[in-house]
Coordinates of C-alpha atoms in Angstrom, one line a residue:
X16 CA -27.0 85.6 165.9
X17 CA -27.1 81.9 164.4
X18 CA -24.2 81.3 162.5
X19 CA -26.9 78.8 160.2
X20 CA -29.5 80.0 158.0
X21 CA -32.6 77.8 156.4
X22 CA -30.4 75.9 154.1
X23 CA -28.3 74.4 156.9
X24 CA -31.3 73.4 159.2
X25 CA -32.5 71.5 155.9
X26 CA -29.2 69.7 156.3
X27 CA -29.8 69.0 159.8
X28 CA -32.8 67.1 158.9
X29 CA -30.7 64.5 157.3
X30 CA -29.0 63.9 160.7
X31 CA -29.6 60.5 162.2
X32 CA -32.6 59.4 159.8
X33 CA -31.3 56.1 159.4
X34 CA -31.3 55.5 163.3
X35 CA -34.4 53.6 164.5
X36 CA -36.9 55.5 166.2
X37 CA -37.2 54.6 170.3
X38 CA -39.8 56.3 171.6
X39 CA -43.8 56.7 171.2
X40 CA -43.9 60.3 171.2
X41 CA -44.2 62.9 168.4
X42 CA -41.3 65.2 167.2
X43 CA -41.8 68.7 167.2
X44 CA -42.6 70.6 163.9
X45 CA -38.9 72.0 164.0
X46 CA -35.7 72.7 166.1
X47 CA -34.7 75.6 167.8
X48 CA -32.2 77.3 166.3
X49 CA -31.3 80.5 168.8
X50 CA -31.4 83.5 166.3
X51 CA -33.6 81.6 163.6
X52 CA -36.2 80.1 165.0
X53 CA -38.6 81.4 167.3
X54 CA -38.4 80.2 171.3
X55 CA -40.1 76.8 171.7
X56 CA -41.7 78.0 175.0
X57 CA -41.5 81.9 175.5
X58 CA -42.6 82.6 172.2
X59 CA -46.4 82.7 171.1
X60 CA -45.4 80.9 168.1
X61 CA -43.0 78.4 169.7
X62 CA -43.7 75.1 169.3
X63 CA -44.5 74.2 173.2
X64 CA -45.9 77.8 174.2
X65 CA -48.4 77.1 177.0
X66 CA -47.6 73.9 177.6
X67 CA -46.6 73.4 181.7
X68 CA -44.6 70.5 182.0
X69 CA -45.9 67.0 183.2
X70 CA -44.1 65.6 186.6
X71 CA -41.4 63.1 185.8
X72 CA -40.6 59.8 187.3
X73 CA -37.5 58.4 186.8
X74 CA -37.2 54.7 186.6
X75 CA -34.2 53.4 188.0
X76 CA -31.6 52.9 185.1
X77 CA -32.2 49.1 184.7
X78 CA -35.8 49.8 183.5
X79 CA -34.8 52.6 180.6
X80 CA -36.6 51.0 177.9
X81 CA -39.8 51.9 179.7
X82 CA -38.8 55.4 180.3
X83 CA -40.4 57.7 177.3
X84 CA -39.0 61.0 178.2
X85 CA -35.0 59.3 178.2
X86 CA -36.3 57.3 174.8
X87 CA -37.6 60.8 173.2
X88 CA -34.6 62.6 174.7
X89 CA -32.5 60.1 172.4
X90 CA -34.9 60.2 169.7
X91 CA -34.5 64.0 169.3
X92 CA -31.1 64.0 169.9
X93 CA -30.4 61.3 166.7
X94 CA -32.5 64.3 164.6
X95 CA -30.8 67.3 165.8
X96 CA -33.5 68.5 167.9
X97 CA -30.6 69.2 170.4
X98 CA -32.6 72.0 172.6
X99 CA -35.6 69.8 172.8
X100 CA -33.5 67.0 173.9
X101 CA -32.1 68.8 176.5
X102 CA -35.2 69.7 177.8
X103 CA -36.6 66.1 177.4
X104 CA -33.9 64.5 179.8
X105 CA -33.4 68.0 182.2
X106 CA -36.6 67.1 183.6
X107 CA -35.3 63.4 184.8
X108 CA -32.0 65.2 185.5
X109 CA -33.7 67.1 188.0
X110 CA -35.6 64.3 189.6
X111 CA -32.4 61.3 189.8
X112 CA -30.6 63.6 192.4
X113 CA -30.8 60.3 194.7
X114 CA -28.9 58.2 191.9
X115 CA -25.5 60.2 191.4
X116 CA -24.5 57.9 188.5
X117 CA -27.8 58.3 186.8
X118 CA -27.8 62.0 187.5
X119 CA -24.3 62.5 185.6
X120 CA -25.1 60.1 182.9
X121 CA -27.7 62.8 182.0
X122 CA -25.8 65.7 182.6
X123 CA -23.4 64.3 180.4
X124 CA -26.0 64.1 177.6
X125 CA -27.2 67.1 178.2
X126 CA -24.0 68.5 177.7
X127 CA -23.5 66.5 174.6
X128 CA -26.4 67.9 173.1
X129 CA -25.4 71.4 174.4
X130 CA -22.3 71.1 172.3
X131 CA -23.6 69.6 168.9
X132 CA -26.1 72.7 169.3
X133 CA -23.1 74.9 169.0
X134 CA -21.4 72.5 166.3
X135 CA -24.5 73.9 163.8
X136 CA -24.3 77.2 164.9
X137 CA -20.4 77.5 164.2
X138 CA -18.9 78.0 168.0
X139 CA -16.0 75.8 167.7
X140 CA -15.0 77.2 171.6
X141 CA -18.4 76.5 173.1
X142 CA -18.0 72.8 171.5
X143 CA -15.1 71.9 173.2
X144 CA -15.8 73.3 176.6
X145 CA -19.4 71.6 176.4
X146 CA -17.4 68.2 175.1
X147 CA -15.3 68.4 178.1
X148 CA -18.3 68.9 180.5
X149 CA -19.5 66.0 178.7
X150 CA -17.0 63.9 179.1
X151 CA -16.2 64.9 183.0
X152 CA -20.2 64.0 183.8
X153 CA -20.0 60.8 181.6
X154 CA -16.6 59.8 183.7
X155 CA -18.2 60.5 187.2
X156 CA -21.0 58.2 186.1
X157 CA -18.7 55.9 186.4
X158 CA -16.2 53.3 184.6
X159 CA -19.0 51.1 182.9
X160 CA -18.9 50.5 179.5
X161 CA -22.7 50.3 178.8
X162 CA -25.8 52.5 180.9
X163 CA -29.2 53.0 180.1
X164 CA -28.8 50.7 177.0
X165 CA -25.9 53.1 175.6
X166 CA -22.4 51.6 174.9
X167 CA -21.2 54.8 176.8
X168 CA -17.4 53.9 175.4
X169 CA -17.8 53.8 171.8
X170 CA -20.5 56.4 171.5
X171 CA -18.3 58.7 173.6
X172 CA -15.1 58.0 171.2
X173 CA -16.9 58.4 167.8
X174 CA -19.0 61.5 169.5
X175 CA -14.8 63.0 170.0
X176 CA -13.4 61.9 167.0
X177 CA -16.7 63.4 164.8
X178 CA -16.5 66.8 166.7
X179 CA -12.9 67.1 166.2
X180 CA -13.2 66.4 162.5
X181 CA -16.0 68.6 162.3
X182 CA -14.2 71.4 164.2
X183 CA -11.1 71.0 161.6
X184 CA -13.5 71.4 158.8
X185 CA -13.9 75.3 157.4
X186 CA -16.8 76.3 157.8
X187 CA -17.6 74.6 160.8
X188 CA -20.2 72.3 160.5
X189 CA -22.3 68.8 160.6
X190 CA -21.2 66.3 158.8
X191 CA -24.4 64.5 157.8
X192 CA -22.5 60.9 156.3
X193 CA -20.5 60.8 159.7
X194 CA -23.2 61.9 162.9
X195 CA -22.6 59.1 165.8
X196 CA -26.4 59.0 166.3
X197 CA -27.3 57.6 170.0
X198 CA -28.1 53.8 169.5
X199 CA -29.8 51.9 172.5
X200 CA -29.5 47.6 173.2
X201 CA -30.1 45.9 175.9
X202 CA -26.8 45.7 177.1
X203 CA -25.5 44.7 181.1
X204 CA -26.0 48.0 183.5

């Protein structure tokens, strides 16, 4: 059962409003929370019941800023819509299997949204072994500073040092003043 109740998904909604939107697309009407709110897709009164998903082309990394679902994926991600981000960027995961480096660049997000999912719902264990698959995807990517507009290096070290303080923290829990939101330049692939 969630370990967060109504009051903390209000908190959540103060995540990452002061990061710039990136993408075109509409947010859903709220975040799945696993024992709070109901199943975005198997549930009648989730919020993308019946919907069959779209095919996905994936742009090559270089043209990211033309790629909606990666732009939404970041989008959701900076306003802890951490199960619908995963979902935005599994369906480019699945289709990059011919680019390793992108391929792990969005496991590794995945994985980072995997584990700030668990942050608000208390499981300091699941956070650090989702961090740490985070981090080994993110490293097979490759030793680049910057990909797909993100500064891979400092995001990835203020992502660490905010889950650690976080995980320190009694109750567990999101830190609203301190959430490394996902911020996209054009920066050299």
């Amino acid at each position: 059962m969630a370990a967060i109740d109504r009051e903390g998904i209000a908190m959540l909604e103060a995540l990452g409003l002061g990061a710039p939107r990136l993408s075109a697309s509409a947010l859903p009407p709220y975040r799945f929370i696993p024992g709070l709110t109901p199943r975005p897709v198997a549930d009648p009164q989730g919020h993308s019941f019946g919907r069959t998903a779209q095919p996905v082309i994936v742009p090559p990394p270089e043209l990211w800023r033309s790629c909606e679902p990666y732009l939404l994926g970041c989008d959701l991600y900076n306003r802890a819509f951490w199960w619908e981000a995963h979902e935005a960027w599994e369906g480019l995961w699945q289709n990059c299997r011919e680019r390793p480096r992108q391929h792990r660049f969005l496991q590794g997000l995945i994985q980072a949204a995997n584990a700030q999912l668990k942050l608000a719902l208390g499981r300091r264990q699941a956070v650090l072994r989702l961090w740490a698959k985070a981090e080994e995807h993110f490293d097979a990517a490759g030793p680049s500073c910057s990909f797909m507009g993100l500064a891979t290096g400092p995001w990835r070290g203020a992502t660490m040092q905010y889950l650690a303080s976080c995980l320190q923290a009694s109750p567990v829990r999101h830190d609203t003043k301190r959430f490394p939101s996902i911020g996209l330049r054009d920066l050299s692939e």
